Coordinates of C-alpha atoms and ligand atoms in Angstrom, one line a residue:
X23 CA -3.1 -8.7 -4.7
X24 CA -6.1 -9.7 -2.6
X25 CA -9.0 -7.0 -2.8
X26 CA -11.5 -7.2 0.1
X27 CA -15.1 -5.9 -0.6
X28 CA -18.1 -7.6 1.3
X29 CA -15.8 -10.1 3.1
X30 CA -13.6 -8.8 6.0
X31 CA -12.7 -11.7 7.3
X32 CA -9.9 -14.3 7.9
X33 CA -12.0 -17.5 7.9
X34 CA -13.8 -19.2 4.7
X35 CA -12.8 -16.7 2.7
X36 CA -12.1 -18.6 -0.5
X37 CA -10.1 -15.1 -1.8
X38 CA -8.1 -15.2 0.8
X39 CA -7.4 -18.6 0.8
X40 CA -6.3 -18.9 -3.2
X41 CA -4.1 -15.6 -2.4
X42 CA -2.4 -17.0 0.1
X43 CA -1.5 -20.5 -1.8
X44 CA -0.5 -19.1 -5.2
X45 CA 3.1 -17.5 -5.7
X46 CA 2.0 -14.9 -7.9
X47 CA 3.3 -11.6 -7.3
X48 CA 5.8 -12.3 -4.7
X49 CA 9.1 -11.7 -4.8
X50 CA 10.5 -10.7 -1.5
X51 CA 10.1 -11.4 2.5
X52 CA 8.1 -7.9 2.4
X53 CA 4.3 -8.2 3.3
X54 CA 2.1 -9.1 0.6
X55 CA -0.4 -6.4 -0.5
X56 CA -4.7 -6.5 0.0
X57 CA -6.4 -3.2 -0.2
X58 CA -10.6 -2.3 1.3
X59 CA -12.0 0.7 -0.5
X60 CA -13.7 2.8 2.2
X61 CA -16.3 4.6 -0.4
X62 CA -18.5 6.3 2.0
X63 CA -19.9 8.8 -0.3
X64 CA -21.2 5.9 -2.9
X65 CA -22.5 4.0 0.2
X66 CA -24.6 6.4 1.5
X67 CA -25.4 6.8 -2.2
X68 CA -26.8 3.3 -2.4
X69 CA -28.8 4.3 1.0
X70 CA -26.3 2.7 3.2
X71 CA -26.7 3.7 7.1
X72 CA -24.4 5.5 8.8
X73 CA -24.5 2.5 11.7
X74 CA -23.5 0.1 9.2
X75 CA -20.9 2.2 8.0
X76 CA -19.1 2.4 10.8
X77 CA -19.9 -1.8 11.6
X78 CA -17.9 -2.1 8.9
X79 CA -15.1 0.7 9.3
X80 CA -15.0 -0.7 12.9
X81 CA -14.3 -4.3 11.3
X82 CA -11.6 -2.8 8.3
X83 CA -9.7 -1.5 11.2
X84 CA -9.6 -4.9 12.9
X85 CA -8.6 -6.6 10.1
X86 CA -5.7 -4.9 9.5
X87 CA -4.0 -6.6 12.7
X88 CA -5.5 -10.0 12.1
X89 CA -3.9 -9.8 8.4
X90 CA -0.2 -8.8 9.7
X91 CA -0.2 -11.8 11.4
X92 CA -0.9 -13.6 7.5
X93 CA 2.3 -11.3 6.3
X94 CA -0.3 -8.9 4.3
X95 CA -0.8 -5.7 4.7
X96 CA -4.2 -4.4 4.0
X97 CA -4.1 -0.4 2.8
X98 CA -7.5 0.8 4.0
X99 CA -8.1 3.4 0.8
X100 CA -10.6 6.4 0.6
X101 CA -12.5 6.7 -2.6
X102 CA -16.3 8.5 -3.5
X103 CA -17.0 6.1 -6.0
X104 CA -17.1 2.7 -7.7
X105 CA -15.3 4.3 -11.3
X106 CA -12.3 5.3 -8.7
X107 CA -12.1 2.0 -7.4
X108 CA -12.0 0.6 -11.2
X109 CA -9.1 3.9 -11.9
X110 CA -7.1 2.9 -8.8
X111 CA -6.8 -0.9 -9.8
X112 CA -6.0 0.0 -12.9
X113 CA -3.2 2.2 -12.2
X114 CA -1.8 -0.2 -9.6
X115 CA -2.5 -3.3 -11.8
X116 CA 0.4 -1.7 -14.4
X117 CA 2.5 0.1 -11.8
X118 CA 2.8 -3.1 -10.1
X119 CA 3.1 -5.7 -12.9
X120 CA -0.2 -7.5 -10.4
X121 CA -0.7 -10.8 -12.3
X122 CA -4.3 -11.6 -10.3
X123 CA -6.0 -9.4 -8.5
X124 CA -7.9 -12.2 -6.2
X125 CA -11.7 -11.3 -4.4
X126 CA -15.2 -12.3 -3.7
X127 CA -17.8 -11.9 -6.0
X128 CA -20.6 -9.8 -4.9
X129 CA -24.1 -10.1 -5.8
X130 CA -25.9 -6.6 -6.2
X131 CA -26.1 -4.7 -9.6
X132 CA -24.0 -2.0 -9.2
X133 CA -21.1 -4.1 -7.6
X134 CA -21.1 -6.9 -10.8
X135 CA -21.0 -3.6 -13.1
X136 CA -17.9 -2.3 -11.4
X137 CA -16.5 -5.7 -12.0
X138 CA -17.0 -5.9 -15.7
X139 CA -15.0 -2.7 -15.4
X140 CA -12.3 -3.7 -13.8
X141 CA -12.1 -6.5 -16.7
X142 CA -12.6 -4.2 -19.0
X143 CA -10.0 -2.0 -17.9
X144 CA -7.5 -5.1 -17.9
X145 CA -7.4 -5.5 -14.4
X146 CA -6.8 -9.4 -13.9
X147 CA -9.8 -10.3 -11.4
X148 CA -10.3 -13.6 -10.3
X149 CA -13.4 -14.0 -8.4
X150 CA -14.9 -16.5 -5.5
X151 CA -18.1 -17.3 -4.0
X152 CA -18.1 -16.5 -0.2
X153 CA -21.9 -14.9 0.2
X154 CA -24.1 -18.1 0.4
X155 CA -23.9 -21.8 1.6
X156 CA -24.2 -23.5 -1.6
X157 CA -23.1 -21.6 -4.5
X158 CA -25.6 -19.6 -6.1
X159 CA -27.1 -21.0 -9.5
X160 CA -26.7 -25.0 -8.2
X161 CA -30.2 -25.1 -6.2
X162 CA -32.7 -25.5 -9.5
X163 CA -35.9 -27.0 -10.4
X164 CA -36.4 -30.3 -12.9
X165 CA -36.5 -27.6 -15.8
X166 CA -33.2 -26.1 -14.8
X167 CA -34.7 -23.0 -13.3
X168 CA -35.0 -20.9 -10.1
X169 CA -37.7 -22.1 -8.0
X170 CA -41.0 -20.1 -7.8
X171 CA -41.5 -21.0 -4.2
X172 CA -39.9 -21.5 -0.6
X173 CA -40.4 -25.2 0.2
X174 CA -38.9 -27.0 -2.9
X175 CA -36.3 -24.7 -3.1
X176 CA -35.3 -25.6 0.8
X177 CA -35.8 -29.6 0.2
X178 CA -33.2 -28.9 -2.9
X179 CA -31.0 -26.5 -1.1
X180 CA -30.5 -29.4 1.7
X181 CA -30.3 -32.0 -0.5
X182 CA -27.2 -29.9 -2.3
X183 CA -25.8 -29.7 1.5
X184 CA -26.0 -32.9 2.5
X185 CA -24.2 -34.6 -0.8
X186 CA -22.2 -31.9 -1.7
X187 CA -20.9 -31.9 2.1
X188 CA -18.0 -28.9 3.4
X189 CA -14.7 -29.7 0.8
X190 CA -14.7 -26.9 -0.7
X191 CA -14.0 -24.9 2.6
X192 CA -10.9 -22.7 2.3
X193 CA -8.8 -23.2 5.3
X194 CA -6.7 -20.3 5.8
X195 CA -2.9 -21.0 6.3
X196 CA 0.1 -18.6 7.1
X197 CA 1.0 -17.3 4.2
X198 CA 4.5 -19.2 2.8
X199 CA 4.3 -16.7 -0.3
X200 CA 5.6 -12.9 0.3
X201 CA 5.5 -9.6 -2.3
X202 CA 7.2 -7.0 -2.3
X203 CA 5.5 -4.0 -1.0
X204 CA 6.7 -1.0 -1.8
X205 CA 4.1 1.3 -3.0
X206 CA 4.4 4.9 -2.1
X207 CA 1.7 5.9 -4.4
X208 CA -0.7 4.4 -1.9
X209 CA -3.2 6.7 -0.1
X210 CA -3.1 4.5 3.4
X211 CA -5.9 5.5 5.5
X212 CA -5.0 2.9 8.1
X213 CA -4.3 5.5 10.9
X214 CA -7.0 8.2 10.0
X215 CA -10.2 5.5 10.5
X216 CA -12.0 6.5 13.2
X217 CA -15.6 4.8 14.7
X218 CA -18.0 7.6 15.0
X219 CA -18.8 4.9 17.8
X220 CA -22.8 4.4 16.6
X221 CA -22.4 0.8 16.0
X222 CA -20.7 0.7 19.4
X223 CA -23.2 -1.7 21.2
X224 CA -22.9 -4.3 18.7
X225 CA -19.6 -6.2 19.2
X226 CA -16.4 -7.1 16.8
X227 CA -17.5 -10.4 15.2
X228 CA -14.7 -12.5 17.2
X229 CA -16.8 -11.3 20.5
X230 CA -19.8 -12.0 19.1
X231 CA -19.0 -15.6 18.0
X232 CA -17.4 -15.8 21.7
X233 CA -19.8 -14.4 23.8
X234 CA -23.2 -14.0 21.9
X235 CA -23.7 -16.2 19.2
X236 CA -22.0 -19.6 21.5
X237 CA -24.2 -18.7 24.3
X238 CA -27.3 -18.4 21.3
X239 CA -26.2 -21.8 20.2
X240 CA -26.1 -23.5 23.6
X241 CA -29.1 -21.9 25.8
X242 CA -31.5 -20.1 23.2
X243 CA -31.4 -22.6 20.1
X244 CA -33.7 -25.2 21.2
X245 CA -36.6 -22.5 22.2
X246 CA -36.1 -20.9 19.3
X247 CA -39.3 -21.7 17.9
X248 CA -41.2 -20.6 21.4
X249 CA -39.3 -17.3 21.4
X250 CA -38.5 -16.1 18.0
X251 CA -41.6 -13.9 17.8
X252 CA -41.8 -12.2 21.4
X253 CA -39.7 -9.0 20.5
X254 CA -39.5 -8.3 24.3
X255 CA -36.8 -11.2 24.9
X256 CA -33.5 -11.3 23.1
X257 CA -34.7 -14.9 21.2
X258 CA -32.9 -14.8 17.9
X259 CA -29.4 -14.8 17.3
X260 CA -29.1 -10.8 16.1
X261 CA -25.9 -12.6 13.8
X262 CA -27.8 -10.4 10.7
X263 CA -25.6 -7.3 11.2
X264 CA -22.4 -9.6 10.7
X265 CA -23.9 -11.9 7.9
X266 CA -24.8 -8.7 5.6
X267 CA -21.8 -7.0 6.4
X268 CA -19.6 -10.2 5.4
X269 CA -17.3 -10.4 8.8
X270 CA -19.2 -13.4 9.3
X271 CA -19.3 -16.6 7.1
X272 CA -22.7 -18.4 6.3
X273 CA -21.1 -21.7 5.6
X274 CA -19.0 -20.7 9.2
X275 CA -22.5 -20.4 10.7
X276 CA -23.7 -23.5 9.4
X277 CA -20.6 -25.9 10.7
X278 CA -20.9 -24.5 14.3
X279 CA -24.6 -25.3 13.8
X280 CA -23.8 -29.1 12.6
X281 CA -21.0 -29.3 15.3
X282 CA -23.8 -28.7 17.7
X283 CA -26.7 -30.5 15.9
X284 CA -25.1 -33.2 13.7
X285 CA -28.4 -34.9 12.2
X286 CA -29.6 -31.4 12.0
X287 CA -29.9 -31.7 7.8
X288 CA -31.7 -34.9 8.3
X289 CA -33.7 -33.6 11.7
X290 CA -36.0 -31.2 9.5
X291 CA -38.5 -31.5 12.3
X292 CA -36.4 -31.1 15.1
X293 CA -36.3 -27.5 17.2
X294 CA -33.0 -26.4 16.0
X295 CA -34.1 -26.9 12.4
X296 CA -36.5 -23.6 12.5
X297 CA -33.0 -21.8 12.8
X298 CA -31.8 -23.2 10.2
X299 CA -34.5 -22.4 8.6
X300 CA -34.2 -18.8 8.5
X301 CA -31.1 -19.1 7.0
X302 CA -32.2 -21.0 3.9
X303 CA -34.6 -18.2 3.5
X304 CA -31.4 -16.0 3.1
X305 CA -30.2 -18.2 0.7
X306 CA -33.2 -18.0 -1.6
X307 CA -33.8 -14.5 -1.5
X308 CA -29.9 -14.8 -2.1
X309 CA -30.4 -16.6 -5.2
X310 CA -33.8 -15.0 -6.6
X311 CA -31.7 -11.7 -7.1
X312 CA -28.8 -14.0 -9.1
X313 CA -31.5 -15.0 -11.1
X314 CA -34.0 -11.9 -11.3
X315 CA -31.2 -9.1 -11.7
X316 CA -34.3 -6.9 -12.0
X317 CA -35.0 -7.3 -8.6
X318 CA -31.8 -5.2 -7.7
X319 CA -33.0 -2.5 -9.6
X320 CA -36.3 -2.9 -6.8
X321 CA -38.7 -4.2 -9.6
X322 CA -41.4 -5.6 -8.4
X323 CA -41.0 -9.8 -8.6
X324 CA -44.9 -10.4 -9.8
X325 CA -45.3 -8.2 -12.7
X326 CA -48.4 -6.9 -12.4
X327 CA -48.1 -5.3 -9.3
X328 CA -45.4 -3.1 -11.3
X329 CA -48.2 -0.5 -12.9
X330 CA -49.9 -0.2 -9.3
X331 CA -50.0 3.6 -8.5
X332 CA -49.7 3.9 -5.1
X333 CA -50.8 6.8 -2.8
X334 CA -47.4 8.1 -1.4
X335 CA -49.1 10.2 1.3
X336 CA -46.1 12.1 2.4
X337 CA -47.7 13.1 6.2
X338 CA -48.7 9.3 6.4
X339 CA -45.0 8.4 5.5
X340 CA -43.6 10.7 8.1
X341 CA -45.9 9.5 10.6
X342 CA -44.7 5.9 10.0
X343 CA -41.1 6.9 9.7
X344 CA -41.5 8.7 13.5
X345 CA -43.3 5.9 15.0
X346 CA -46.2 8.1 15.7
X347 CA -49.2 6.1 13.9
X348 CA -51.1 6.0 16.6
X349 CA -50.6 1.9 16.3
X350 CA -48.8 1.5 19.7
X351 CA -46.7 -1.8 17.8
X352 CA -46.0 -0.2 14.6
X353 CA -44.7 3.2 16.6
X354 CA -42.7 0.9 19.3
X355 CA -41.0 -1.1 16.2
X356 CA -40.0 2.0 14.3
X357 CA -38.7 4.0 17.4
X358 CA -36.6 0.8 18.1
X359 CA -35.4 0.7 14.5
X360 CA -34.6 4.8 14.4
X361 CA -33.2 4.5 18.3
X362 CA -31.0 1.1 17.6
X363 CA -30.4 0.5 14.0
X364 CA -32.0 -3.1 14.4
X365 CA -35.7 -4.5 14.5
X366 CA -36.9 -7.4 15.3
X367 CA -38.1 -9.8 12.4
X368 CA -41.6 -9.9 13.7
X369 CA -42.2 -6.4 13.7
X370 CA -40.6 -5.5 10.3
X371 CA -43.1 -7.5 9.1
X372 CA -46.1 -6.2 10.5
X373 CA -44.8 -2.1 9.9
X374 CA -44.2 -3.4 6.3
X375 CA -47.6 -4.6 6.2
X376 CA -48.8 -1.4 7.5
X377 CA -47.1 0.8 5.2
X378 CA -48.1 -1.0 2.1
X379 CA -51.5 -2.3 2.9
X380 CA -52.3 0.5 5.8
X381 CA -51.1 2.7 4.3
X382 CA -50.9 2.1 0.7
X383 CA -47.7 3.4 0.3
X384 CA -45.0 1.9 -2.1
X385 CA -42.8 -0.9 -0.9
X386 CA -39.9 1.0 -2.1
X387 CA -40.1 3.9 0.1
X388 CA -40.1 1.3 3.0
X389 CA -37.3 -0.5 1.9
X390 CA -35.1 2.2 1.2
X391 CA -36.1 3.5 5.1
X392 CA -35.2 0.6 6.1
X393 CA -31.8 0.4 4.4
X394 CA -30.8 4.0 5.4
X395 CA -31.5 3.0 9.3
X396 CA -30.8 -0.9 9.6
X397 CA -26.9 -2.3 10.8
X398 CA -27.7 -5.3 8.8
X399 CA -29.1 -3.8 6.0
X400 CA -28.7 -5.9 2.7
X401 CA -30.3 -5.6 -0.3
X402 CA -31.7 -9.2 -1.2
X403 CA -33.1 -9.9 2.3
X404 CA -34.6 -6.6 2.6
X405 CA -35.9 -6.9 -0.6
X406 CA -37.4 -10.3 -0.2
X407 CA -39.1 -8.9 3.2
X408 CA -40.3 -5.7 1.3
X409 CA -41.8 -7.9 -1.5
X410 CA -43.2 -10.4 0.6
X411 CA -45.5 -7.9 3.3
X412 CA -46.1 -6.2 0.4
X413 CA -47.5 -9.4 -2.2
X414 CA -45.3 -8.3 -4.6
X415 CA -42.8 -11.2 -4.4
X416 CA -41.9 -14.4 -5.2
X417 CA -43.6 -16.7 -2.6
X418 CA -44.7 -13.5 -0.9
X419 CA -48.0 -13.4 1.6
X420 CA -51.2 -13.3 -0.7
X421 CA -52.4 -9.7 -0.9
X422 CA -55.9 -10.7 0.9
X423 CA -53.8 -11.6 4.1
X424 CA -53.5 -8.1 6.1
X425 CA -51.9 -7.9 9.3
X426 CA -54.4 -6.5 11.8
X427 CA -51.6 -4.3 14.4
X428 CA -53.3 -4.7 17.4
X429 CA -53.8 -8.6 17.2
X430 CA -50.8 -8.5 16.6
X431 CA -49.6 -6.8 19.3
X432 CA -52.3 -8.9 22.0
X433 CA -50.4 -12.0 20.6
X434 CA -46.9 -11.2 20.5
X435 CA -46.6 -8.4 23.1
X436 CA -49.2 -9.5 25.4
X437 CA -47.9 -7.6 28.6
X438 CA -47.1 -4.4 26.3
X439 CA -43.8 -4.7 27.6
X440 CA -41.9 -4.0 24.4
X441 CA -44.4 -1.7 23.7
X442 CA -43.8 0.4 27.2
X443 CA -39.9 0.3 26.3
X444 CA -40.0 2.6 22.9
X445 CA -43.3 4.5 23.9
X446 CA -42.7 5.7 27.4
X447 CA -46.0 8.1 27.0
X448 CA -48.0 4.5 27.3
X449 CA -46.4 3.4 30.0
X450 CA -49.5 3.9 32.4
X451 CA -51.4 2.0 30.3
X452 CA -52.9 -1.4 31.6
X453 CA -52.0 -4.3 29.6
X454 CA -55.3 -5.4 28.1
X455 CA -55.5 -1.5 26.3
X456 CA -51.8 -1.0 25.5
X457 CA -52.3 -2.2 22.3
X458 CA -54.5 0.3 21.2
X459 CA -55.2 2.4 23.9
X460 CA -57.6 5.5 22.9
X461 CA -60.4 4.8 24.1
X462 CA -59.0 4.2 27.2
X463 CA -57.2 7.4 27.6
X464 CA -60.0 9.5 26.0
X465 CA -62.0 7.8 29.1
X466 CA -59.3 8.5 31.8
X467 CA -58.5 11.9 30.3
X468 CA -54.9 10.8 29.7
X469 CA -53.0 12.9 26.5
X470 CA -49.6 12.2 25.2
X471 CA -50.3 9.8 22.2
X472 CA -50.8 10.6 18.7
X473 CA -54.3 9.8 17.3
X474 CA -54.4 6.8 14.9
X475 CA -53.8 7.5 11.6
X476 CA -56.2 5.3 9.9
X477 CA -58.9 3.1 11.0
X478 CA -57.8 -0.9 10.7
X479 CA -61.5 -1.9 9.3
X480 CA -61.7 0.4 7.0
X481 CA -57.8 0.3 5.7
X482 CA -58.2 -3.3 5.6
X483 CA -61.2 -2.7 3.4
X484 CA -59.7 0.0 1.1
X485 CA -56.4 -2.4 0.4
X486 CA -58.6 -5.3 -0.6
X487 CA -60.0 -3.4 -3.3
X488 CA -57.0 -1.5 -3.9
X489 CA -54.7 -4.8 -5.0
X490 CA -57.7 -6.4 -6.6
Ligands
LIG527 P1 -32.4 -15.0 13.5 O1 -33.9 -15.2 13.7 O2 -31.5 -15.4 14.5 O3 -32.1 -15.7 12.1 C1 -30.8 -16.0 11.6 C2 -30.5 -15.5 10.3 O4 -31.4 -16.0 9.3 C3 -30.7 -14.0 10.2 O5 -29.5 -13.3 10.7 C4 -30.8 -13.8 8.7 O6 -29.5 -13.9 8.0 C5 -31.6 -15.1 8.3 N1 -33.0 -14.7 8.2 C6 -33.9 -14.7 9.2 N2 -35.1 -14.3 8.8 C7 -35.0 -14.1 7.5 C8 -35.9 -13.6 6.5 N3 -37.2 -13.4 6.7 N4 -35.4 -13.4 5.2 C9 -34.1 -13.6 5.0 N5 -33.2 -14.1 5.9 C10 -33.6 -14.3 7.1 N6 -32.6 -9.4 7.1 C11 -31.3 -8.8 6.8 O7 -30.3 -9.5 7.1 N7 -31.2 -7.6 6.2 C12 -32.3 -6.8 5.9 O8 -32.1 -5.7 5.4 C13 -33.6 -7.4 6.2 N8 -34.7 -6.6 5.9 C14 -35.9 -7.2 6.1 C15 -37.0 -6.4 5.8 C16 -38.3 -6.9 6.0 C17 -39.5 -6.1 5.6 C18 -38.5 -8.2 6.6 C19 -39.8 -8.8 6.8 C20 -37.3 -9.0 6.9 C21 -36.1 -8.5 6.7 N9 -34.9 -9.2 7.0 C22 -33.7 -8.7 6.8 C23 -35.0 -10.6 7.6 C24 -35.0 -10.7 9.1 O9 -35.9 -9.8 9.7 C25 -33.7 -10.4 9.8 O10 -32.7 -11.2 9.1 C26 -33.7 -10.9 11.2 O11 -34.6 -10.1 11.9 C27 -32.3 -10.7 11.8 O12 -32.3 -11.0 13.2 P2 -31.5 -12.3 13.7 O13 -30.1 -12.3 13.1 O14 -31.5 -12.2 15.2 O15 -32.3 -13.4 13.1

């Protein structure tokens, strides 16, 4: 049986591909069996949002066709939590006599517990690595560890690419193989999914690859480096929703990347290289949680910065939460992450900064935010982001080094025209005050926009002292 989990997909999925070329279990012309737990009530749980909930009920759906054309049919099931998955398997695992119960291995706490469960419970798992580029554990320093920092850990990570090159790349094949499929037992939710339709602007990942990402690849890639950080224009590839949610491939990414740029691992200087870039970054805050398990349980990386007590001011929180700082690029970014589910990379890291440094307010609170209202949330990245704006993490931004939110915003969103988009009350505002227009409107008698909450000099000052 072939168990789908983080993974809903047909293409490098090394589960799928070792299910299909075994025998085991199949005894008949009958479809061969995969099941997808939908467990929305441990999801929302583990802060999942309700957009990426339904990205990923929208993509269970789809995969249910795209499988019938393997020969297997995948039984979409309903469970609440992770011990009824582990009951389920186990149950079906004896009814069914399943000799390998085939799936990718997924990286968060709670997930690898469930796991040792299932083994536990004497369900015969046989796990793969689909999540990363190069398997997770292989990129280590001369001592056999986990790199401490970014750089080294990129020139070893490509290094591991380029001499390890793409063998070990499942190709999926039509199924030869059947099993019998006759289990009435089977709570098939197949025809009672339905899309709330709140993830509805982002497309199925086939369309994406298509439409989006090709078009990213051939018109956006090389100015990449120009655009990335203008939030106003579409410059980045918005793939994160599909990576985090598993319907798209990492190592998939990287060969349309190399089929477009084929020096590319050698071109480390080159304008498509800054793309690649990012990924690696995902790759290493992939592999710091393999490594640091206590990360997962939202630790903080350096130590120290464990005992801090932070001040948690709840009307502060809110105000940050609303968008309604007073900071026309903070409010802008979190009205576009409440309204959309999405924000730009830029901006999560200067409203991070401003929560934590601002703010003083506990990484934590901001990451779990942001994981209850992002499409693409997932746990490393955001976790890596969190730790990094906050100087809490491995290779994270010294704590001296504060975002100020209206430099920010002159340099980034020098027109205000992102700005004008989530904050329609500033939309009379002339370009050179949009980014922190008070003064302005107190002079022009102009109302409609919260007061600042704190004064940058003096916040900066307060968080100096605060993290020494
Ligand atoms: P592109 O610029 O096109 O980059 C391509 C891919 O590279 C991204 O999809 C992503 O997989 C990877 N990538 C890019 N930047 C980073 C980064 N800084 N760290 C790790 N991987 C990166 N990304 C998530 O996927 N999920 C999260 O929950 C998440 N939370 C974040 C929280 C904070 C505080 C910060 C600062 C960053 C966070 N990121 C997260 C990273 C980054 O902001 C998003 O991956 C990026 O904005 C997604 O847009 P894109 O796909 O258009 O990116």
């Amino acid at each position: 049986m072939l168990w789908f989990r983080n993974d809903l997909r047909t293409h490098d999925n090394p589960a799928l591909h070792y299910f299909l070329n075994t025998s085991c279990g199949s005894s008949s012309d009958s479809p061969r069996k995969a099941i997808f737990f939908i467990s929305e009530k441990q999801w929302l749980a583990h802060d999942w949002s309700l957009i990426k909930i339904d990205f990923i009920k929208r993509h269970a759906a789809a995969l249910v066709d795209e499988l019938a054309n393997l020969n297997i049919e995948l039984s979409l099931v309903e469970v609440d939590t992770f011990d009824d998955q582990v009951n389920y398997l186990t149950q079906y695992c004896q009814a069914h006599n399943v000799d390998t119960v085939f799936a990718n291995s997924e990286l968060e706490f709670n997930e690898h517990q469930r796991d040792l469960n299932c083994i536990k419970q004497g369900v015969p798992l046989m796990l793969y690595e689909a999540d990363v580029i190069v398997p997770k554990g292989l990129v280590l320093n001369q001592s056999g560890s986990m790199f401490k920092v970014f750089t080294p850990f990129k020139n070893a990570w490509l290094k591991q690419v380029r001499t390890a090159g793409f063998d070990y790349l499942g190709k999926i094949t039509r199924a030869d193989d059947k099993e019998t499929l006759a289990d009435n037992k089977v709570k098939s939710v197949n025809n009672i999914i339905k899309s709330d339709g709140l993830s509805g602007t982002w497309p199925l990942a086939k369309e994406y690859e298509a439409n989006v990402f090709s078009t990213f690849l051939q018109t956006k890639l090389t100015g990449y480096e120009q655009c990335r950080d203008i939030p106003s224009i579409k410059g980045t590839s918005g793939i994160s929703p599909y990576l985090a949610a598993g319907v798209i491939s990492p190592r998939y990414v990287l060969i349309a990347l190399l089929n477009r740029c084929p020096d590319l691992l050698l071109a480390t200087d080159s304008p498509e290289f800054s793309w690649l870039n990012e990924l690696i970054w995902r790759e290493f805050y992939r592999n710091l949680m393999f490594h640091e398990q206590k990360l997962c349980k939202h630790y903080c990386f350096k130590e120290q910065y464990q005992l801090i007590t932070w001040h948690n001011n709840q009307t502060m929180f809110t105000a940050w939460c609303e968008g309604k700082t007073g900071y026309p690029l903070v409010d802008a970014a979190m009205r576009q992450l409440n309204q959309t589910g999405w924000m730009h990379n830029r901006l999560r890291m200067v409203v991070a900064s401003f929560l934590t440094k601002h703010l003083l307010i506990d990484w934590r609170l901001g990451e779990k935010y942001f994981m209850q209202h992002l499409i693409d949330g997932d746990l490393a990245s955001n976790n890596g982001g969190w730790q990094w704006a906050a100087s809490t993490g491995c290779d994270a931004q010294p704590y001296f080094r504060i975002f100020n939110p209206i430099r920010q915003s002159e340099r980034f969103d020098p027109n205000g025209e992102f700005i004008r988009k989530y904050l329609p009350e500033l939309s009379s505002i002339p370009d050179k005050q949009i980014h922190f227009p008070h003064k302005y409107m107190e002079q022009n008698n102009i109302s409609g926009y919260v007061k600042p909450i704190v004064d940058h000099k003096e916040a900066r000052l307060k968080a100096l002292a605060f993290y020494k």
